[in-house]
Amino acid sequence: MRTVSVTGLGMTQFGKHQTTLKALALEAGREALLDAGRPRVDAIFVGNFLGGRLAGQEILGSILAKELGLGAIAAAKMEGACASGGIAFRQAYQMIAAGIYDTVLVIGVEKMSHEPASVVNQALNAAMDNDSNEAVTGLTFAGFFGAVANRYMYEYGAGREHLAMVALKNREYAMHNPKAQYRKETSLEEIMQARPVTEPLGLFHCSPITDGAAAVVLAAGDHGVRVIASGQASGPPLMQDIPDLLTISAIRESARQAYEQAGVGPDEIDVVELHDCFAMTEILAIEDLGFFEKGTGWKAIEKGLTKHGGKVPVNTSGGLLSRGHPIGATGVSQIVQVVSQLRGNAVNQVEGARIGLAQNLGGTGAYSVVHIFEGKGT
Amino acid sequence: MLSCDACKKAFIPPKYVCPHCYRTELREITVSGAGKIYSYTTIYIPPETFADQAPYSVILVELDEGPRVTGRLEAGEPVMERRVELQRIEDGVYWFA
């Protein structure tokens, strides 16, 4: 397996855009290619979830190859709900590591804000198994994490305030990120009194509806930030099939593969971007990624261990909660932030960050992808 | 529920293939329908098709026989560990009380 590095980064503002799905993807893709020195690209992989349903657009790979003047290269879209971007990145990594391609462009993109929230929420249910009793029962994607939160608080003694602390931490980080969707100062009180979405989760505990795109260029060799591991696993899409509701097994397994491949453990990770689709998800993820024992994640949040000055800063970009969650773009934008940290020019820079981890989740733990990166030291 | 005779595993319908032995002949069996609430949530922002029902509670019931099933609570507020019984299955939805 060859060495693979990230040589180019690109990202649009995350938020509500009046422009199109194609325009967003092109903006990020162009920026990444220019950042990489406009190399010849052998393939393009696109991460996108609802382009067909919400924007009436498929064939994104081919469209973007043409619009970016990349030639008659291979193109494909990868989908894994909210893990689409991370999965597209992993495909590129694997193809280069295996010696099949030398340079690959990965673009993640989503355009969601142009439809009413009720339409978007209905579309999001495509991340569940709709040929099941659960679908006709009215369980939503957010509802699943609400049920997880209620059981977690019941079993481990966490309180609603811990969910709010996650949202507050990520908002505080986003306030310094010019590309983040939500940068307005808030408080625990405002978060806890916000409109309920699915009990116990309110507006601030849920990732928003966002438009945006992010892109990276990967290349064989050592001329960038090295990708030192890639892990992926699946999990049960149905809530009733999950053996332990308070463990996301796909995160555990994808992380296990990545740590083994990289030859590092959680203690050696300097900075993390993980998938906080809901505040509860971040609490589970820091446990299932091995940073804290099962059932103690809420205490770690309370003690400030997941921000600067703690054990490991998590979601320095603002996370999905405040940076935004344009679904297909998210996994790629996490990687943009981690690589920026390792380049030494990130927002909310972690001093001396040398090893970073990005974890991207799809659906109710149906997919998880973990990548570990090594910089040259800042 | 649907049961695979060959490997004695039970599933909540619909189920097309037994993922263990790949048999497609799954037999309908009846279970007690009694269990306890393992978790729940109350949904305030519903998908379009459930707009007229919001807010509504979805519960995850741990049946006495072992498997869990996602269902709805007919009336009242869900409480952790409360015992419930299946009242009816209507259009694929498991209603408990």
XYZ file of C-alpha atoms in Angstrom:
475
model
C 0.000 0.000 0.000
C 1.380 3.388 -1.025
C 1.602 6.538 1.078
C -1.301 8.912 0.479
C -1.457 12.597 1.425
C -3.999 15.397 1.335
C -2.578 18.090 -0.926
C -5.486 20.476 -1.436
C -8.420 21.833 0.588
C -11.531 23.761 -0.374
C -14.738 24.750 1.388
C -17.663 27.111 0.889
C -19.425 29.106 3.563
C -21.911 26.795 5.323
C -25.385 28.205 5.721
C -28.342 29.174 3.530
C -27.278 29.835 -0.032
C -29.345 31.162 -2.888
C -27.093 29.467 -5.401
C -27.278 25.940 -6.812
C -25.988 22.506 -5.830
C -23.641 22.540 -8.819
C -22.295 26.025 -8.080
C -21.515 25.115 -4.466
C -19.674 21.956 -5.463
C -17.680 23.828 -8.091
C -16.633 26.532 -5.649
C -15.170 24.007 -3.220
C -13.683 21.789 -5.914
C -11.978 24.694 -7.669
C -10.500 25.956 -4.410
C -9.091 22.519 -3.540
C -7.575 22.042 -7.003
C -5.926 25.471 -6.919
C -4.643 24.786 -3.409
C -3.087 21.569 -4.695
C -1.417 23.356 -7.599
C -3.923 22.214 -10.247
C -2.594 18.662 -10.612
C -3.818 16.245 -13.270
C -6.672 14.348 -11.638
C -7.324 10.671 -12.335
C -10.807 10.362 -10.817
C -13.481 12.314 -8.993
C -15.655 10.953 -6.180
C -18.646 12.902 -4.906
C -20.343 12.556 -1.530
C -24.016 13.557 -1.642
C -27.211 12.263 -0.032
C -30.333 14.130 -1.168
C -29.295 15.759 -4.437
C -31.802 13.625 -6.294
C -34.699 14.093 -3.888
C -34.268 17.770 -3.034
C -32.500 19.210 -6.075
C -33.605 16.766 -8.770
C -29.952 16.159 -9.591
C -27.982 12.929 -9.980
C -24.838 12.266 -12.115
C -22.904 14.773 -10.015
C -19.539 13.102 -10.649
C -19.743 13.493 -14.392
C -21.152 17.036 -14.245
C -18.360 18.227 -11.959
C -15.643 16.503 -14.008
C -16.865 18.390 -17.062
C -17.335 21.751 -15.346
C -13.856 21.576 -13.786
C -12.231 20.619 -17.069
C -10.916 17.345 -15.687
C -11.296 15.360 -18.914
C -12.861 11.961 -19.472
C -11.937 10.666 -16.031
C -13.760 8.095 -13.929
C -16.477 9.640 -11.770
C -18.845 8.278 -9.157
C -21.087 9.319 -6.281
C -20.924 7.603 -2.935
C -23.904 7.599 -0.580
C -24.131 6.570 3.033
C -26.560 9.165 4.360
C -24.566 11.613 6.500
C -21.409 9.532 5.983
C -21.458 10.069 2.215
C -18.527 12.511 2.306
C -16.333 10.331 4.479
C -17.098 7.296 2.346
C -16.163 9.200 -0.831
C -12.870 10.219 0.806
C -12.185 6.629 1.827
C -12.761 5.403 -1.714
C -10.208 7.917 -3.001
C -7.713 6.962 -0.305
C -8.044 3.252 -0.990
C -7.703 3.627 -4.776
C -4.511 5.672 -4.431
C -3.057 3.440 -1.711
C -3.697 0.436 -3.944
C -1.834 2.055 -6.823
C -4.859 2.396 -9.106
C -4.939 6.213 -9.208
C -2.291 8.817 -8.389
C -4.466 11.868 -7.689
C -8.167 12.006 -6.850
C -10.535 14.908 -6.211
C -13.226 14.395 -3.571
C -16.150 16.808 -3.314
C -18.935 16.629 -0.750
C -21.997 18.782 -1.335
C -25.593 19.288 -0.231
C -28.323 21.826 -1.035
C -31.229 21.587 1.396
C -32.507 25.001 2.485
C -34.662 25.737 -0.534
C -37.398 23.308 0.541
C -39.647 23.738 3.623
C -38.453 21.999 6.798
C -41.308 19.489 6.670
C -40.215 18.335 3.223
C -36.589 18.110 4.306
C -37.513 16.143 7.448
C -39.487 13.715 5.338
C -36.531 13.358 2.967
C -34.155 12.760 5.895
C -36.160 9.677 6.775
C -34.497 8.049 3.773
C -31.665 7.502 6.251
C -33.915 4.987 8.021
C -35.219 1.633 6.785
C -38.543 2.683 5.313
C -39.670 -0.882 4.593
C -40.149 -1.617 8.274
C -42.577 -1.288 11.153
C -40.377 1.511 12.505
C -41.021 3.708 9.502
C -44.796 3.452 9.725
C -44.604 4.037 13.483
C -43.479 7.630 12.924
C -39.992 7.283 14.368
C -37.829 10.027 12.921
C -34.139 10.169 12.587
C -34.000 12.780 15.374
C -36.468 10.721 17.386
C -34.016 7.850 17.475
C -31.391 10.035 19.165
C -34.056 11.368 21.523
C -34.766 7.823 22.660
C -31.037 7.179 23.008
C -30.661 10.339 25.114
C -33.499 9.370 27.447
C -32.014 5.942 28.065
C -28.478 7.345 28.473
C -29.616 9.854 31.094
C -31.611 7.132 32.857
C -28.739 4.612 32.993
C -25.746 6.875 33.583
C -27.159 9.769 35.539
C -26.470 12.439 32.958
C -28.785 15.431 32.816
C -30.247 17.644 30.103
C -27.628 20.222 30.989
C -24.919 17.913 29.611
C -26.587 17.870 26.233
C -26.635 21.658 26.408
C -22.932 21.779 27.325
C -22.064 19.959 24.105
C -24.075 22.440 22.081
C -22.509 25.377 23.934
C -18.930 24.146 23.452
C -19.457 23.716 19.729
C -21.144 27.115 19.418
C -18.200 28.746 21.202
C -15.830 27.177 18.695
C -18.036 28.192 15.760
C -17.991 31.811 16.884
C -14.367 31.912 15.663
C -15.015 30.048 12.416
C -15.946 32.436 9.583
C -17.311 29.536 7.523
C -19.661 28.299 10.261
C -23.421 28.636 9.910
C -24.219 29.700 13.475
C -21.841 32.118 15.167
C -24.135 33.989 17.543
C -23.260 33.809 21.215
C -25.638 31.722 23.289
C -25.972 30.371 26.828
C -26.904 27.151 28.582
C -30.209 28.755 29.557
C -31.120 29.719 26.029
C -30.174 26.253 24.779
C -32.200 24.450 27.426
C -35.273 26.601 26.915
C -35.308 26.334 23.150
C -38.164 24.820 21.206
C -38.431 21.013 21.619
C -37.787 18.900 18.543
C -37.965 15.410 20.026
C -37.877 15.065 23.756
C -35.297 15.673 25.338
C -33.672 17.295 22.304
C -34.440 20.895 21.428
C -33.488 23.138 18.564
C -29.882 23.709 19.654
C -29.248 19.989 20.225
C -29.994 19.156 16.609
C -27.823 19.846 13.594
C -29.404 22.370 11.244
C -30.493 22.365 7.626
C -27.484 23.668 5.740
C -26.193 24.249 2.220
C -22.512 23.890 1.477
C -19.650 22.023 -0.108
C -16.155 20.925 0.854
C -13.417 19.349 -1.230
C -10.018 17.737 -0.861
C -7.348 16.541 -3.264
C -5.555 13.326 -2.334
C -2.310 12.271 -3.969
C 0.192 9.458 -3.761
C 3.311 10.416 -1.864
C 4.299 12.533 1.073
C 3.710 16.104 -0.164
C 0.963 17.034 2.223
C -0.702 15.837 5.380
C -0.499 12.051 5.411
C -3.552 9.824 5.685
C -2.312 7.132 8.065
C -5.513 5.144 8.519
C -8.988 4.534 7.149
C -11.631 2.401 8.855
C -15.274 1.739 8.027
C -18.081 -0.325 9.499
C -21.869 -0.737 9.293
C -24.472 -1.002 12.023
C -28.185 -1.843 12.380
C -30.391 0.814 10.751
C -33.401 -0.133 12.880
C -33.532 1.051 16.493
C -35.169 -2.193 17.610
C -32.273 -4.211 16.141
C -29.532 -2.431 18.078
C -28.203 -4.784 20.762
C -26.932 -1.973 23.035
C -28.775 1.285 22.452
C -26.044 3.268 24.215
C -23.173 2.034 22.019
C -22.743 2.854 18.354
C -21.044 -0.354 17.310
C -20.114 0.983 13.875
C -18.086 3.760 15.521
C -16.275 1.262 17.747
C -15.396 -1.042 14.886
C -14.373 1.658 12.391
C -12.204 3.264 15.080
C -10.652 -0.072 16.012
C -9.605 -0.639 12.409
C -8.185 2.882 12.127
C -6.210 2.794 15.371
C -4.754 -0.571 14.416
C -3.804 0.585 10.932
C -2.218 3.801 12.210
C -0.477 2.118 15.125
C -1.802 4.770 17.537
C -4.349 4.831 20.333
C -6.845 7.463 21.502
C -4.273 9.029 23.835
C -2.094 10.017 20.895
C -4.817 11.926 19.069
C -4.275 15.706 19.328
C -7.456 16.968 17.687
C -10.796 15.440 16.626
C -13.696 16.212 14.340
C -16.559 13.845 15.080
C -20.150 13.515 14.017
C -22.323 15.519 16.405
C -25.538 15.274 14.361
C -27.226 15.631 17.748
C -25.656 16.668 21.049
C -26.259 13.129 22.336
C -24.291 11.652 19.457
C -21.134 13.527 20.475
C -21.375 12.103 24.001
C -21.591 8.551 22.637
C -18.881 9.176 20.043
C -16.244 10.326 22.533
C -16.874 7.070 24.419
C -17.021 4.791 21.376
C -13.871 6.377 19.923
C -12.106 5.328 23.118
C -11.442 8.745 24.640
C -13.582 8.071 27.714
C -15.116 5.007 29.373
C -18.678 4.065 28.429
C -21.131 6.070 30.502
C -18.619 8.767 31.504
C -18.698 10.960 28.418
C -21.134 13.334 30.092
C -18.695 13.871 32.976
C -15.904 14.625 30.497
C -18.059 17.309 28.892
C -18.856 18.762 32.299
C -15.163 18.958 33.194
C -14.237 20.619 29.906
C -12.050 17.710 28.839
C -13.133 17.930 25.193
C -11.966 21.464 24.505
C -8.691 23.398 24.574
C -6.991 22.868 27.903
C -8.696 19.505 28.437
C -7.780 16.038 27.260
C -8.532 16.399 23.517
C -10.269 19.270 21.690
C -13.347 17.952 19.896
C -15.081 19.759 17.019
C -12.937 22.870 16.915
C -14.789 23.792 13.716
C -18.037 24.175 15.632
C -19.207 20.664 14.749
C -22.300 19.769 12.806
C -24.333 21.590 15.430
C -22.932 25.067 14.769
C -20.639 24.817 11.756
C -23.596 23.247 9.949
C -24.491 19.941 8.353
C -24.832 20.015 4.575
C -25.134 16.274 4.639
C -22.924 15.080 1.781
C -20.331 17.758 2.530
C -19.950 17.165 6.247
C -17.517 14.246 6.168
C -15.234 16.139 3.804
C -15.459 19.360 5.835
C -14.403 17.454 8.955
C -11.297 16.367 7.067
C -10.693 19.955 5.888
C -10.664 21.074 9.527
C -8.420 18.253 10.770
C -5.940 18.735 7.921
C -5.939 22.508 8.556
C -5.148 21.806 12.209
C -2.209 19.646 11.144
C -1.059 22.290 8.645
C -1.028 24.784 11.517
C -3.508 27.283 10.054
C -6.881 26.209 11.409
C -9.510 28.207 13.237
C -9.217 27.408 16.941
C -5.758 26.010 16.269
C -4.516 23.365 18.681
C -0.864 24.160 19.382
C 1.505 21.504 18.118
C -1.258 19.293 16.718
C 0.429 16.426 14.918
C -2.120 13.577 14.781
C -5.793 14.185 14.027
C -8.904 12.007 13.727
C -12.085 12.541 11.732
C -15.194 10.392 12.356
C -18.232 10.560 10.069
C -21.516 8.782 10.886
C -24.412 7.796 8.630
C -27.992 7.428 9.793
C -28.624 5.861 13.165
C -25.150 4.349 13.231
C -25.789 2.540 9.958
C -22.381 3.700 8.705
C -19.223 4.986 10.373
C -15.965 6.026 8.744
C -12.838 7.015 10.674
C -9.691 8.563 9.227
C -6.467 9.380 11.035
C -3.993 11.956 9.727
C -0.400 12.832 10.557
C 1.084 16.244 9.963
C 4.686 17.269 10.077
C 4.236 19.061 13.409
C 3.450 22.777 13.822
C -43.678 -11.904 14.642
C -42.036 -13.934 11.927
C -39.982 -16.957 12.854
C -37.319 -18.871 10.986
C -37.923 -22.535 11.795
C -34.445 -23.578 10.807
C -32.526 -21.325 13.194
C -35.317 -20.523 15.670
C -34.865 -16.777 15.385
C -37.814 -14.373 15.520
C -38.192 -11.096 13.659
C -40.539 -8.127 13.537
C -42.242 -8.079 10.126
C -41.684 -7.262 7.328
C -38.805 -9.679 6.910
C -37.982 -11.219 3.536
C -34.892 -13.309 4.262
C -33.481 -14.885 7.408
C -30.046 -13.227 7.578
C -28.561 -16.246 9.325
C -29.519 -19.161 7.080
C -31.034 -17.336 4.073
C -34.343 -19.171 4.217
C -37.255 -17.233 2.784
C -40.000 -19.341 4.362
C -40.691 -17.442 7.572
C -43.627 -18.535 9.695
C -45.994 -16.281 11.562
C -45.921 -16.844 15.319
C -47.740 -15.148 18.164
C -45.999 -13.853 21.250
C -47.437 -12.565 24.504
C -47.016 -8.936 23.496
C -46.093 -8.035 27.071
C -42.960 -6.148 27.951
C -41.560 -2.960 29.420
C -40.618 0.428 28.049
C -36.866 0.419 27.399
C -36.852 3.936 26.042
C -39.039 6.533 24.360
C -39.189 9.955 22.858
C -41.948 12.461 22.167
C -41.792 13.889 18.684
C -42.757 17.537 18.281
C -41.462 18.140 14.767
C -42.851 15.312 12.654
C -42.296 14.271 9.067
C -45.011 15.463 6.702
C -47.021 12.243 6.736
C -47.355 12.410 10.532
C -48.042 16.124 10.781
C -51.580 15.713 12.126
C -50.455 13.461 14.985
C -47.769 15.651 16.543
C -46.791 15.637 19.304
C -46.754 11.861 19.656
C -44.681 9.362 21.659
C -42.686 6.544 20.122
C -41.627 3.801 22.512
C -39.045 1.031 22.349
C -40.528 -1.981 24.116
C -38.422 -4.845 25.394
C -40.714 -7.856 25.054
C -40.652 -10.470 27.811
C -39.479 -12.989 25.176
C -36.381 -10.882 24.509
C -36.673 -9.007 21.197
C -37.344 -5.285 21.159
C -40.003 -3.622 19.066
C -40.534 0.027 18.220
C -44.144 1.031 18.729
C -46.598 3.661 19.845
C -48.225 4.344 23.195
C -52.005 4.581 22.992
C -52.459 7.076 25.800
C -50.572 8.845 28.558
C -46.917 9.693 28.938
C -44.218 7.053 28.492
C -42.217 6.175 31.592
C -38.979 4.207 31.732
C -39.462 0.544 32.710
C -43.280 0.797 32.772
C -44.957 -2.483 31.880
C -47.025 -2.397 28.693
C -49.053 -4.831 26.611
C -49.651 -4.974 22.895
C -53.190 -3.896 22.098
C -53.261 -4.249 18.335
C -51.175 -4.164 15.188
C -52.689 -1.696 12.727
C -51.113 -1.083 9.301
C -47.861 -2.505 10.620
C -47.788 -0.247 13.714
C -47.518 -1.920 17.142
C -49.837 -0.103 19.586
C -49.151 -0.634 23.302
C -50.915 0.404 26.480
